[in-house]
Amino acid sequence: MDTKLIHISDYNYALPDERIAKFPLTHRDQSKLLIYNKGNITEDVFCNLPGYLPKGALMVFNNTKVIQARMHFRKDTGALIEVFLLEPCEPSDYELMFQTNEHCSWYCLVGNLKKWKVGTLRHDVTIKDRKVTVTATRKGEHGTSHCIEFSWNNPQVSFAEIIDAMGELPIPPYLNRESQESDKTTYQTVYSKIKGSVAAPTAGLHFTPKVLEALDKHGIDREELTLHVGAGTFKPVKSELIKNHEMHSEYIAVRYDTLEKLMKHDCCAIAVGTTSVRTLESLYYMGCKLIKNPNLNESELHVNQWEPYEEDAEQRKITPSQSIKAIMDWLDSNNLRTLHTSTQIIIAPGYEYKIVKMLVTNFHQPQSTLLLLVSAFVHGDWHRIYDFALSHDFRFLSYGDSSLLIP
């Protein structure tokens, strides 16, 4: 099938507003779990997930942490300007960014932009019992976003502390409500570690320490990687044909130890969430690049949107194990312990999965790229899954229920 000619209208379904979970359950692991196992559909409770997984399998989680990316400034005129952090500009490294003192710059979306033609915005905030003045200055456009320079008048304060003090958690727009204090906890996975996302990897929200312990007892090998979820995850597909939709690019980090673990499991994994899927599947294409040219740098390992659909006969012969081994060899030759790069991959019907064999995921929006990913995974059988969920009172989207997909 020609993936580029897919009509997004073929991936529509009726989602009543009352089926969208506005808040999570009090106990995360008591959400409903739909099990799709080679065409058979049943339901259970999420805490029983380990019993459906093969003992000794590898399960991969995305350990990204949601940042308080929504910042508000008020002009002298009283106009409220919202600055939404997308990705670091200077420094471009996430870890260094959050440690910066005095100034840094981000690519941002700007709300009420027409009221901020010129000038510097200011916001006073109290950190460590001292008043800190934070300023924002526009430095130019970057596609649909703007480069914004932030400065603050206390060198003892890091940018991480700035956003913790004045930022708001960016809950999904389809919740149609303001963020609440409780979201700071409930909109993070219990294993989140690495700051950088503007949206949670929501499949992971169902896991509790108790479920993770049950997975360990069941003999599941757990491993983590990082993909920082961008605002593009909520970007609607506005073009009828998929070929006219531009995917957002997202930063990923994968440790050498994780690649070793993949090799130990014959490059087969159970992915928690679509972000883990996109990272794992992107690794295959990065390794293929290195097999062809081992002298590439990290930025050249970026996976472009349509790369998986442009394989030649030679690349199709490359196994996942050969590909992952090529990345490990490249890390060794460059004295690196972690791969830092990015992916823009789109996974849609016509895509052949290389590494992911099972998927834990929530229920996604109609006409979304995430629904395309699910359809590709279950060989087009998404309608039956979603019809079952709708007719059996499952809750949808970020704070909704979960599914285990075994194609």
Short mmCIF file of C-alpha atoms in Angstrom, two decimals:
data_model
loop_
_atom_site.label_atom_id
_atom_site.label_comp_id
_atom_site.label_asym_id
_atom_site.label_seq_id
_atom_site.Cartn_x
_atom_site.Cartn_y
_atom_site.Cartn_z
CA MET A 1 0.00 0.00 0.00
CA ASP A 2 1.13 3.54 -0.68
CA THR A 3 1.16 5.08 2.80
CA LYS A 4 1.39 8.62 1.46
CA LEU A 5 -2.00 8.23 -0.25
CA ILE A 6 -3.87 7.30 2.94
CA HIS A 7 -6.99 9.41 3.51
CA ILE A 8 -7.11 10.64 7.10
CA SER A 9 -10.95 10.67 6.91
CA ASP A 10 -10.78 6.84 6.83
CA TYR A 11 -9.49 7.04 10.43
CA ASN A 12 -12.39 8.94 11.92
CA TYR A 13 -14.82 7.77 14.58
CA ALA A 14 -17.43 9.45 16.78
CA LEU A 15 -15.96 10.36 20.17
CA PRO A 16 -18.57 11.97 22.45
CA ASP A 17 -17.14 14.55 24.86
CA GLU A 18 -18.40 12.57 27.86
CA ARG A 19 -16.11 9.66 26.87
CA ILE A 20 -13.00 11.87 27.22
CA ALA A 21 -11.58 11.39 30.72
CA LYS A 22 -11.19 14.88 32.21
CA PHE A 23 -9.44 13.57 35.34
CA PRO A 24 -7.62 10.33 36.13
CA LEU A 25 -8.94 7.64 38.45
CA THR A 26 -7.90 7.96 42.10
CA HIS A 27 -5.92 4.72 41.76
CA ARG A 28 -4.04 4.71 38.45
CA ASP A 29 -3.76 0.95 38.15
CA GLN A 30 -7.52 0.40 38.52
CA SER A 31 -8.19 1.72 35.01
CA LYS A 32 -9.75 -0.67 32.51
CA LEU A 33 -7.49 -2.69 30.24
CA LEU A 34 -8.57 -3.84 26.78
CA ILE A 35 -6.64 -6.90 25.59
CA TYR A 36 -6.38 -7.41 21.85
CA ASN A 37 -4.68 -10.76 21.30
CA LYS A 38 -4.37 -11.82 17.66
CA GLY A 39 -7.89 -10.62 16.88
CA ASN A 40 -9.58 -11.68 20.13
CA ILE A 41 -10.78 -8.82 22.34
CA THR A 42 -11.38 -9.06 26.10
CA GLU A 43 -11.17 -6.67 29.03
CA ASP A 44 -9.63 -6.64 32.51
CA VAL A 45 -8.18 -4.21 35.05
CA PHE A 46 -4.76 -2.64 34.39
CA CYS A 47 -3.17 -4.01 37.57
CA ASN A 48 -3.50 -7.49 36.02
CA LEU A 49 -1.36 -6.52 33.01
CA PRO A 50 1.71 -8.61 33.98
CA GLY A 51 -0.27 -11.85 33.66
CA TYR A 52 -0.80 -11.21 29.93
CA LEU A 53 2.89 -10.77 29.14
CA PRO A 54 5.38 -13.52 28.27
CA LYS A 55 7.83 -14.19 31.10
CA GLY A 56 11.33 -13.01 30.35
CA ALA A 57 10.23 -10.40 27.80
CA LEU A 58 11.73 -6.92 27.57
CA MET A 59 9.43 -3.97 28.35
CA VAL A 60 10.56 -0.47 27.36
CA PHE A 61 9.35 2.73 29.07
CA ASN A 62 9.80 6.40 28.19
CA ASN A 63 11.21 8.14 31.30
CA THR A 64 10.67 11.72 30.11
CA LYS A 65 9.29 14.22 32.61
CA VAL A 66 6.74 16.91 31.75
CA ILE A 67 7.96 20.46 32.37
CA GLN A 68 5.83 23.43 33.39
CA ALA A 69 6.10 24.76 29.87
CA ARG A 70 3.30 27.35 29.90
CA MET A 71 4.60 30.75 31.07
CA HIS A 72 2.58 33.95 31.40
CA PHE A 73 3.82 37.52 31.15
CA ARG A 74 1.79 40.71 31.40
CA LYS A 75 2.68 43.81 29.36
CA ASP A 76 2.62 47.28 30.89
CA THR A 77 -0.63 47.78 28.95
CA GLY A 78 -2.15 44.86 30.88
CA ALA A 79 -2.20 42.48 27.89
CA LEU A 80 -1.54 38.86 28.89
CA ILE A 81 1.02 37.05 26.72
CA GLU A 82 1.44 33.27 26.94
CA VAL A 83 4.83 31.82 26.07
CA PHE A 84 4.81 28.05 25.55
CA LEU A 85 8.21 26.32 25.65
CA LEU A 86 8.74 23.88 22.78
CA GLU A 87 12.43 22.98 22.62
CA PRO A 88 15.76 24.44 23.74
CA CYS A 89 17.49 26.86 21.39
CA GLU A 90 20.62 27.97 23.28
CA PRO A 91 21.94 25.82 24.86
CA SER A 92 20.29 23.12 22.71
CA ASP A 93 21.10 20.29 25.15
CA TYR A 94 18.15 19.67 27.50
CA GLU A 95 20.27 18.80 30.52
CA LEU A 96 22.46 21.89 30.15
CA MET A 97 19.40 24.04 29.51
CA PHE A 98 17.80 23.34 32.86
CA GLN A 99 21.10 24.05 34.65
CA THR A 100 21.65 27.45 32.97
CA ASN A 101 21.93 30.60 35.05
CA GLU A 102 20.93 34.15 34.12
CA HIS A 103 19.87 33.59 30.49
CA CYS A 104 18.89 31.04 27.85
CA SER A 105 16.64 30.85 24.78
CA TRP A 106 13.85 28.52 23.64
CA TYR A 107 11.76 27.97 20.56
CA CYS A 108 8.25 28.83 21.73
CA LEU A 109 4.66 29.24 20.67
CA VAL A 110 3.34 32.68 21.61
CA GLY A 111 -0.28 33.33 22.52
CA ASN A 112 -1.73 36.80 21.91
CA LEU A 113 1.26 37.54 19.66
CA LYS A 114 -0.48 40.50 18.01
CA LYS A 115 -0.25 42.35 21.35
CA TRP A 116 3.53 41.78 21.55
CA LYS A 117 4.97 43.53 18.52
CA VAL A 118 8.09 44.91 20.26
CA GLY A 119 9.64 45.27 23.69
CA THR A 120 10.58 43.05 26.60
CA LEU A 121 8.13 41.23 28.85
CA ARG A 122 8.69 40.95 32.61
CA HIS A 123 7.43 38.68 35.36
CA ASP A 124 8.37 38.83 39.06
CA VAL A 125 8.53 35.54 40.92
CA THR A 126 9.72 34.50 44.38
CA ILE A 127 12.37 31.78 44.53
CA LYS A 128 14.18 30.82 47.74
CA ASP A 129 12.51 33.77 49.52
CA ARG A 130 14.00 36.24 47.04
CA LYS A 131 12.24 38.18 44.29
CA VAL A 132 13.55 37.31 40.84
CA THR A 133 12.62 39.31 37.74
CA VAL A 134 12.33 37.18 34.60
CA THR A 135 12.33 38.88 31.19
CA ALA A 136 11.41 37.55 27.76
CA THR A 137 12.62 39.04 24.45
CA ARG A 138 11.73 37.96 20.92
CA LYS A 139 14.78 37.06 18.84
CA GLY A 140 13.21 35.95 15.56
CA GLU A 141 10.90 33.41 13.96
CA HIS A 142 11.59 29.71 13.57
CA GLY A 143 8.96 28.09 11.35
CA THR A 144 5.66 28.44 13.21
CA SER A 145 7.47 29.17 16.49
CA HIS A 146 9.56 32.06 17.83
CA CYS A 147 12.99 32.14 19.44
CA ILE A 148 12.53 33.74 22.85
CA GLU A 149 15.45 34.77 25.06
CA PHE A 150 14.86 34.56 28.81
CA SER A 151 16.98 36.47 31.34
CA TRP A 152 16.77 36.69 35.12
CA ASN A 153 18.62 38.74 37.70
CA ASN A 154 19.86 36.07 40.09
CA PRO A 155 22.84 33.90 39.03
CA GLN A 156 22.12 31.50 41.90
CA VAL A 157 18.85 30.43 40.24
CA SER A 158 18.67 27.87 37.41
CA PHE A 159 16.16 27.84 34.57
CA ALA A 160 14.68 24.66 36.03
CA GLU A 161 13.82 26.64 39.17
CA ILE A 162 12.39 29.48 37.06
CA ILE A 163 9.86 27.28 35.27
CA ASP A 164 9.03 25.36 38.44
CA ALA A 165 8.17 28.67 40.11
CA MET A 166 6.32 30.51 37.34
CA GLY A 167 5.36 27.89 34.75
CA GLU A 168 2.14 25.91 34.48
CA LEU A 169 1.79 22.27 33.53
CA PRO A 170 0.53 22.09 29.93
CA ILE A 171 -2.34 19.60 30.17
CA PRO A 172 -3.89 18.59 26.82
CA PRO A 173 -6.17 21.17 25.18
CA TYR A 174 -8.97 18.63 24.68
CA LEU A 175 -9.52 18.41 28.45
CA ASN A 176 -11.11 21.87 28.15
CA ARG A 177 -10.14 22.90 31.67
CA GLU A 178 -7.45 24.78 33.55
CA SER A 179 -4.57 22.77 35.01
CA GLN A 180 -4.89 22.02 38.72
CA GLU A 181 -2.38 21.36 41.46
CA SER A 182 -3.23 17.64 41.32
CA ASP A 183 -2.11 17.48 37.65
CA LYS A 184 1.48 18.09 38.76
CA THR A 185 1.40 14.56 40.16
CA THR A 186 -1.20 12.75 38.08
CA TYR A 187 0.14 13.99 34.71
CA GLN A 188 3.57 12.46 35.39
CA THR A 189 4.49 8.79 35.22
CA VAL A 190 5.79 7.34 38.50
CA TYR A 191 9.10 6.61 36.74
CA SER A 192 9.56 10.03 35.08
CA LYS A 193 13.14 11.31 35.45
CA ILE A 194 14.42 13.41 32.54
CA LYS A 195 12.86 16.87 32.17
CA GLY A 196 11.87 17.99 28.69
CA SER A 197 8.36 17.02 27.58
CA VAL A 198 5.42 19.35 27.08
CA ALA A 199 3.03 16.38 27.17
CA ALA A 200 3.08 13.16 29.17
CA PRO A 201 3.71 9.75 27.59
CA THR A 202 0.22 8.86 28.77
CA ALA A 203 0.33 5.08 28.38
CA GLY A 204 2.70 5.14 31.33
CA LEU A 205 0.26 6.96 33.62
CA HIS A 206 -1.40 3.65 34.59
CA PHE A 207 1.73 2.15 36.13
CA THR A 208 2.19 2.19 39.91
CA PRO A 209 5.11 0.93 42.02
CA LYS A 210 2.93 -2.11 42.75
CA VAL A 211 2.46 -2.92 39.05
CA LEU A 212 6.19 -2.39 38.37
CA GLU A 213 6.99 -4.76 41.22
CA ALA A 214 4.54 -7.31 39.77
CA LEU A 215 6.28 -7.03 36.40
CA ASP A 216 9.63 -7.74 38.08
CA LYS A 217 8.20 -10.77 39.87
CA HIS A 218 6.78 -11.98 36.56
CA GLY A 219 10.31 -11.94 35.12
CA ILE A 220 9.81 -8.95 32.84
CA ASP A 221 13.07 -7.16 31.99
CA ARG A 222 12.41 -3.40 32.32
CA GLU A 223 14.39 -0.79 30.43
CA GLU A 224 14.02 2.96 29.91
CA LEU A 225 14.76 5.41 27.11
CA THR A 226 13.89 9.07 26.59
CA LEU A 227 11.77 10.81 23.98
CA HIS A 228 10.74 14.34 24.87
CA VAL A 229 7.15 14.73 23.69
CA GLY A 230 6.60 17.94 21.72
CA ALA A 231 3.47 20.04 21.29
CA GLY A 232 3.15 18.51 17.83
CA THR A 233 1.69 15.41 19.49
CA PHE A 234 -1.61 17.37 19.64
CA LYS A 235 -1.22 18.79 16.13
CA PRO A 236 -4.29 17.76 14.13
CA VAL A 237 -3.90 16.26 10.68
CA LYS A 238 -5.46 19.01 8.54
CA SER A 239 -4.66 17.57 5.12
CA GLU A 240 -6.86 14.86 3.63
CA LEU A 241 -3.86 12.92 2.31
CA ILE A 242 -1.16 11.88 4.78
CA LYS A 243 1.60 12.90 2.35
CA ASN A 244 0.73 16.55 3.00
CA HIS A 245 1.05 16.29 6.80
CA GLU A 246 4.39 17.30 8.29
CA MET A 247 5.38 15.36 11.41
CA HIS A 248 7.04 17.16 14.30
CA SER A 249 10.61 16.30 15.23
CA GLU A 250 11.35 15.04 18.75
CA TYR A 251 14.55 14.62 20.76
CA ILE A 252 15.53 11.11 21.86
CA ALA A 253 18.23 9.67 24.12
CA VAL A 254 19.05 5.96 24.31
CA ARG A 255 21.73 4.52 26.58
CA TYR A 256 24.29 1.94 25.45
CA ASP A 257 23.00 -0.36 28.18
CA THR A 258 19.52 -0.23 26.65
CA LEU A 259 20.90 -1.27 23.26
CA GLU A 260 22.74 -4.13 24.96
CA LYS A 261 19.48 -5.20 26.57
CA LEU A 262 17.73 -5.11 23.19
CA MET A 263 20.41 -7.34 21.71
CA LYS A 264 20.00 -9.77 24.60
CA HIS A 265 16.30 -10.02 23.73
CA ASP A 266 16.86 -10.53 19.97
CA CYS A 267 15.72 -6.93 19.37
CA CYS A 268 12.14 -7.76 20.40
CA ALA A 269 10.36 -5.46 22.84
CA ILE A 270 7.04 -4.63 24.48
CA ALA A 271 6.63 -0.87 24.11
CA VAL A 272 4.86 1.26 26.71
CA GLY A 273 3.27 4.02 24.66
CA THR A 274 3.58 5.36 21.15
CA THR A 275 6.63 7.46 22.10
CA SER A 276 8.56 4.32 23.03
CA VAL A 277 7.40 2.77 19.75
CA ARG A 278 8.66 5.69 17.70
CA THR A 279 12.01 5.68 19.48
CA LEU A 280 12.57 1.93 19.17
CA GLU A 281 11.53 1.77 15.54
CA SER A 282 13.66 4.83 14.70
CA LEU A 283 16.72 3.04 16.09
CA TYR A 284 16.48 0.50 13.29
CA TYR A 285 16.77 3.18 10.61
CA MET A 286 19.61 4.92 12.45
CA GLY A 287 21.54 1.66 12.48
CA CYS A 288 20.88 1.17 8.76
CA LYS A 289 22.38 4.62 8.07
CA LEU A 290 25.49 3.67 10.05
CA ILE A 291 25.90 0.39 8.20
CA LYS A 292 26.02 2.41 4.98
CA ASN A 293 28.18 5.19 6.45
CA PRO A 294 29.75 4.70 9.92
CA ASN A 295 31.17 8.27 9.90
CA LEU A 296 27.88 10.09 10.44
CA ASN A 297 27.43 12.50 13.35
CA GLU A 298 24.51 12.46 15.78
CA SER A 299 22.43 15.04 13.93
CA GLU A 300 22.83 13.05 10.70
CA LEU A 301 21.23 10.05 12.42
CA HIS A 302 17.92 11.96 12.55
CA VAL A 303 15.14 9.85 11.03
CA ASN A 304 13.10 11.75 8.47
CA GLN A 305 9.34 11.34 8.19
CA TRP A 306 9.23 9.12 5.10
CA GLU A 307 12.54 7.30 5.49
CA PRO A 308 10.99 3.93 6.46
CA TYR A 309 8.97 3.88 3.23
CA GLU A 310 11.98 4.46 0.99
CA GLU A 311 13.94 1.29 1.80
CA ASP A 312 15.90 -0.26 -1.05
CA ALA A 313 16.45 -4.00 -1.52
CA GLU A 314 19.79 -3.88 0.28
CA GLN A 315 18.36 -2.18 3.38
CA ARG A 316 15.50 -4.67 3.58
CA LYS A 317 18.12 -7.38 4.15
CA ILE A 318 19.41 -5.63 7.29
CA THR A 319 18.12 -7.30 10.46
CA PRO A 320 17.23 -5.37 13.61
CA SER A 321 20.15 -7.03 15.41
CA GLN A 322 22.61 -5.88 12.73
CA SER A 323 21.19 -2.40 12.94
CA ILE A 324 21.36 -2.10 16.74
CA LYS A 325 24.87 -3.55 16.72
CA ALA A 326 25.91 -0.82 14.26
CA ILE A 327 24.73 1.86 16.71
CA MET A 328 26.64 0.19 19.56
CA ASP A 329 29.80 0.04 17.45
CA TRP A 330 29.36 3.72 16.53
CA LEU A 331 28.95 4.69 20.21
CA ASP A 332 32.06 2.67 21.06
CA SER A 333 34.13 4.32 18.32
CA ASN A 334 33.02 7.78 19.50
CA ASN A 335 33.54 6.99 23.21
CA LEU A 336 29.88 7.67 23.96
CA ARG A 337 27.56 5.93 26.42
CA THR A 338 24.33 7.52 25.21
CA LEU A 339 22.89 8.24 21.77
CA HIS A 340 21.40 11.76 21.52
CA THR A 341 19.55 12.55 18.32
CA SER A 342 16.00 13.10 17.01
CA THR A 343 13.22 11.48 14.99
CA GLN A 344 10.42 12.67 12.77
CA ILE A 345 9.19 9.18 11.89
CA ILE A 346 5.55 8.66 10.91
CA ILE A 347 4.20 5.16 11.46
CA ALA A 348 1.08 4.44 9.45
CA PRO A 349 -0.52 1.52 7.59
CA GLY A 350 2.04 0.12 5.18
CA TYR A 351 4.77 0.34 7.82
CA GLU A 352 6.52 -2.91 8.82
CA TYR A 353 7.40 -3.05 12.51
CA LYS A 354 10.98 -4.10 13.20
CA ILE A 355 11.38 -4.23 16.98
CA VAL A 356 8.06 -3.69 18.79
CA LYS A 357 6.08 -6.93 19.23
CA MET A 358 3.47 -5.81 21.81
CA LEU A 359 2.14 -2.37 22.67
CA VAL A 360 0.55 -0.82 25.77
CA THR A 361 -1.30 2.32 24.75
CA ASN A 362 -4.30 4.54 25.51
CA PHE A 363 -7.17 5.33 23.12
CA HIS A 364 -6.30 8.11 20.71
CA GLN A 365 -8.08 10.98 19.01
CA PRO A 366 -9.94 10.45 15.73
CA GLN A 367 -7.93 11.31 12.61
CA SER A 368 -4.63 11.45 14.51
CA THR A 369 -1.18 10.15 13.60
CA LEU A 370 -1.29 8.06 16.80
CA LEU A 371 -4.38 6.24 15.52
CA LEU A 372 -2.51 5.58 12.27
CA LEU A 373 0.33 4.06 14.30
CA VAL A 374 -2.10 1.75 16.12
CA SER A 375 -3.79 0.75 12.86
CA ALA A 376 -0.42 -0.18 11.37
CA PHE A 377 0.34 -2.28 14.46
CA VAL A 378 -2.92 -4.28 14.39
CA HIS A 379 -2.92 -4.63 10.59
CA GLY A 380 -5.90 -2.32 10.09
CA ASP A 381 -8.13 -3.86 12.78
CA TRP A 382 -8.43 -0.65 14.83
CA HIS A 383 -12.18 -0.24 14.18
CA ARG A 384 -13.09 -3.37 16.15
CA ILE A 385 -10.86 -2.33 19.03
CA TYR A 386 -12.35 1.16 19.24
CA ASP A 387 -15.93 -0.10 18.75
CA PHE A 388 -15.39 -2.48 21.67
CA ALA A 389 -13.96 0.29 23.85
CA LEU A 390 -16.83 2.66 23.03
CA SER A 391 -19.49 0.01 23.69
CA HIS A 392 -17.87 -1.17 26.94
CA ASP A 393 -17.58 2.18 28.73
CA PHE A 394 -13.85 2.70 28.29
CA ARG A 395 -12.53 6.20 29.00
CA PHE A 396 -10.56 7.87 26.20
CA LEU A 397 -7.41 9.98 25.65
CA SER A 398 -4.69 11.07 28.10
CA TYR A 399 -6.40 10.34 31.43
CA GLY A 400 -8.44 7.48 29.99
CA ASP A 401 -8.14 3.70 30.04
CA SER A 402 -5.51 1.49 28.45
CA SER A 403 -5.05 -1.36 26.00
CA LEU A 404 -2.56 -4.17 25.42
CA LEU A 405 -2.19 -4.89 21.72
CA ILE A 406 -0.75 -8.21 20.55
CA PRO A 407 -0.99 -8.46 16.74
#
